[in-house]
Amino acid sequence: MHTFTPTPDAAGSVALSAALGVLPLLTFFATLLGLRLKAWQSGLAALVVALLVAVLGFHMPAHLAALAAAQGATFGLFPIVWIVVMALWFYQVTVLSGRFDDMRAIFDSLGGGDIRIQAVLIAFCFGGLLEALAGFGAPVAITATMVLGLGVPPLRAATAVLLANTAPVAFGAVGTPITTAGTLTGIPATHIGAIVGHQAPFVAVFVPFLLVFIIDGLRGVRQTWPALIVIGASFAVAIWLASTHFSYELTDVVASLVSLAAAVLLLRFWRPRGAEEARQRLDAPARAAAQDLTPGRIFMAVLPYIVVVAVFALAKLVPPITAALNSVTAKIPWPGLDGHLVDASGAPLASTVYKFEWLASPGTLLLIAGLIMAVVYSRFDHDGRFPLSVGNALAEIGRCFARMRWSALTIVIVLSLAYVMNFSGQTVAMGTWVAGLGAAFVFLSPVLGWLGTAVTGSDTSANALFSTLQQTAATNIGADPALLVAANTSGGVVGKMISPQSLAIAATAVGMEGRESEILRRVVVWSLVLLLAVCTLVYLQSNVLAWMLPAAG
């Protein structure tokens, strides 16, 4: 039986191997930025280069390289694309029922009549919910139009929503970036998620202050700071607790709902100063009276998020149910690949076994939650704005797949690329080489995630490209691999706001098409400041703040 062992010096030296290994990434970024190809086209070009490098430079048998690409594509389809599409579909169920409009009205009626706090609740809290359940640009597009509707000027509205779409990104689309990193590295995704949950709060707690500063300057911050502390701190604490003790997949949902509830409670006893003056400074129109939101309509609007939390809680926290869901998971040795890829000791690589977790997958759990809501809306929601049948809800699944087809193709290709680079040794070579930076690499590790997300517009793609590199480098310099993989995710969080995809979506939503460069100039400074903060935090967590990190479960 012919076997292949990936080694960091397959091309004759670590430096030369690393130089060859970086060619697929250079191809991807050059074609995406320089030639302005679509993401899936750039990914396909990079995949071809990766296959050539694997066969010619790292001496991997061609059929094994092709099988590696096939396994990566399959993992991209399931569970990743399945999760993303089901997250979008669950959100669409609320739209088709008309209850999404009620949810918008709820946020529009909150904030004590203060446009600044309303903007924070929409861009930060509601945006976090949308990031959890839709992701891939939907939060920016939807919240930008809502904040603009409040009367916030277009440039400020675009800047604010891009900045708000930071902390939730790591756990977006029910934790897809973290699921991807865990599968590629073999590190439990729950542990990676918990570490990210001990990093993201330090970004989240400051975001509401930055949003109000962008909208109304220091005066606005001084007049609204009690609400900003409550919203930011409650969001941060919820991230910490949910990612560590509940479910990293639902961290954004929990944090968004907790921060919203905290804001509602505060506003029952306190009102911000200067609300009307702020409206005049922003030249915002007077607000029309909010539509009549009865307790029943409010309950039906909030119910989907209660149901999805309940479904995940049962699946993750009740041992008999968890065991039953996992009992039908199929572990499939990848045909022709398993047993043919071995480590230096001759032991087969465990990563060539594909886990078909069809029932316990977050995507399937979202399907269950969505079906529950479809039944509830069709049978019991008699004052819904639009009639929703279960059949129409099911038909929407096909429409969601069609809508996400290019994003899905990009995910599949990027995961194929990642598997070829990992299994051939290209990623190991690059990781071994950058480990020569020593402790300095720990400080710089979030930069890779920031760069990957800024270019691809996806924290999932950034983790697919760099998580194994982070793991290899960490192992070689004696750092915690889980910490640096998490750092890749956290770095990507603050890179999302400057990605061309996000800028284009924000510009379109606020009517600034063709003026993306103006928005970029506003957000790039914040992106770099937050990146420096994340780099510093990760470096400190690697030594003096190591006590802060959760223990591996």
PDB file of C-alpha atoms in Angstrom, residues 111 114-125 201 203-237 258-260 262-264 266-267 270-273:
ATOM      1  CA  GLY A 111     -34.259  53.641  23.109  1.00  0.00           C
ATOM      2  CA  ASP A 114     -33.072  58.665  21.569  1.00  0.00           C
ATOM      3  CA  ILE A 115     -31.828  58.152  18.029  1.00  0.00           C
ATOM      4  CA  ARG A 116     -28.323  57.281  19.256  1.00  0.00           C
ATOM      5  CA  ILE A 117     -29.420  54.444  21.547  1.00  0.00           C
ATOM      6  CA  GLN A 118     -31.861  53.183  18.942  1.00  0.00           C
ATOM      7  CA  ALA A 119     -28.970  53.009  16.466  1.00  0.00           C
ATOM      8  CA  VAL A 120     -26.884  50.985  18.956  1.00  0.00           C
ATOM      9  CA  LEU A 121     -29.739  48.573  19.638  1.00  0.00           C
ATOM     10  CA  ILE A 122     -30.317  48.063  15.914  1.00  0.00           C
ATOM     11  CA  ALA A 123     -26.731  47.913  14.661  1.00  0.00           C
ATOM     12  CA  PHE A 124     -25.228  46.083  17.641  1.00  0.00           C
ATOM     13  CA  CYS A 125     -27.943  43.969  19.307  1.00  0.00           C
ATOM     14  CA  PRO A 201     -15.812  40.511  24.992  1.00  0.00           C
ATOM     15  CA  VAL A 203     -13.925  44.229  21.727  1.00  0.00           C
ATOM     16  CA  ALA A 204     -17.675  44.036  22.328  1.00  0.00           C
ATOM     17  CA  VAL A 205     -17.671  46.137  25.493  1.00  0.00           C
ATOM     18  CA  PHE A 206     -16.287  49.173  23.651  1.00  0.00           C
ATOM     19  CA  VAL A 207     -18.301  48.925  20.430  1.00  0.00           C
ATOM     20  CA  PRO A 208     -21.436  50.780  21.689  1.00  0.00           C
ATOM     21  CA  PHE A 209     -19.237  53.705  22.772  1.00  0.00           C
ATOM     22  CA  LEU A 210     -17.567  53.814  19.360  1.00  0.00           C
ATOM     23  CA  LEU A 211     -20.938  53.713  17.594  1.00  0.00           C
ATOM     24  CA  VAL A 212     -22.289  56.709  19.488  1.00  0.00           C
ATOM     25  CA  PHE A 213     -18.997  58.553  19.018  1.00  0.00           C
ATOM     26  CA  ILE A 214     -19.304  58.034  15.252  1.00  0.00           C
ATOM     27  CA  ILE A 215     -22.934  59.166  15.242  1.00  0.00           C
ATOM     28  CA  ASP A 216     -22.822  62.101  17.681  1.00  0.00           C
ATOM     29  CA  GLY A 217     -19.265  62.628  18.921  1.00  0.00           C
ATOM     30  CA  LEU A 218     -18.037  62.882  22.510  1.00  0.00           C
ATOM     31  CA  ARG A 219     -21.100  64.878  23.569  1.00  0.00           C
ATOM     32  CA  GLY A 220     -23.306  61.954  22.595  1.00  0.00           C
ATOM     33  CA  VAL A 221     -21.120  59.526  24.550  1.00  0.00           C
ATOM     34  CA  ARG A 222     -21.315  61.722  27.674  1.00  0.00           C
ATOM     35  CA  GLN A 223     -25.096  61.905  27.448  1.00  0.00           C
ATOM     36  CA  THR A 224     -25.726  58.201  26.856  1.00  0.00           C
ATOM     37  CA  TRP A 225     -22.861  56.436  28.671  1.00  0.00           C
ATOM     38  CA  PRO A 226     -24.999  54.562  31.257  1.00  0.00           C
ATOM     39  CA  ALA A 227     -26.877  52.795  28.471  1.00  0.00           C
ATOM     40  CA  LEU A 228     -23.673  52.132  26.555  1.00  0.00           C
ATOM     41  CA  ILE A 229     -22.078  50.497  29.595  1.00  0.00           C
ATOM     42  CA  VAL A 230     -25.127  48.305  30.197  1.00  0.00           C
ATOM     43  CA  ILE A 231     -25.453  47.241  26.564  1.00  0.00           C
ATOM     44  CA  GLY A 232     -21.749  46.605  25.980  1.00  0.00           C
ATOM     45  CA  ALA A 233     -21.044  44.948  29.328  1.00  0.00           C
ATOM     46  CA  SER A 234     -24.097  42.670  29.208  1.00  0.00           C
ATOM     47  CA  PHE A 235     -23.209  41.627  25.655  1.00  0.00           C
ATOM     48  CA  ALA A 236     -19.616  40.935  26.696  1.00  0.00           C
ATOM     49  CA  VAL A 237     -20.554  38.929  29.800  1.00  0.00           C
ATOM     50  CA  VAL A 258     -29.345  39.500  26.946  1.00  0.00           C
ATOM     51  CA  SER A 259     -28.036  42.944  25.961  1.00  0.00           C
ATOM     52  CA  LEU A 260     -31.423  43.903  24.543  1.00  0.00           C
ATOM     53  CA  ALA A 262     -30.672  44.711  29.850  1.00  0.00           C
ATOM     54  CA  ALA A 263     -31.247  47.864  27.788  1.00  0.00           C
ATOM     55  CA  VAL A 264     -35.030  47.542  28.079  1.00  0.00           C
ATOM     56  CA  LEU A 266     -32.470  50.171  32.190  1.00  0.00           C
ATOM     57  CA  LEU A 267     -34.697  52.377  30.049  1.00  0.00           C
ATOM     58  CA  TRP A 270     -33.492  56.033  33.171  1.00  0.00           C
ATOM     59  CA  ARG A 271     -33.696  58.290  30.121  1.00  0.00           C
ATOM     60  CA  PRO A 272     -30.733  59.708  28.201  1.00  0.00           C
ATOM     61  CA  ARG A 273     -30.136  63.458  28.110  1.00  0.00           C
TER      62      ARG A 273
END
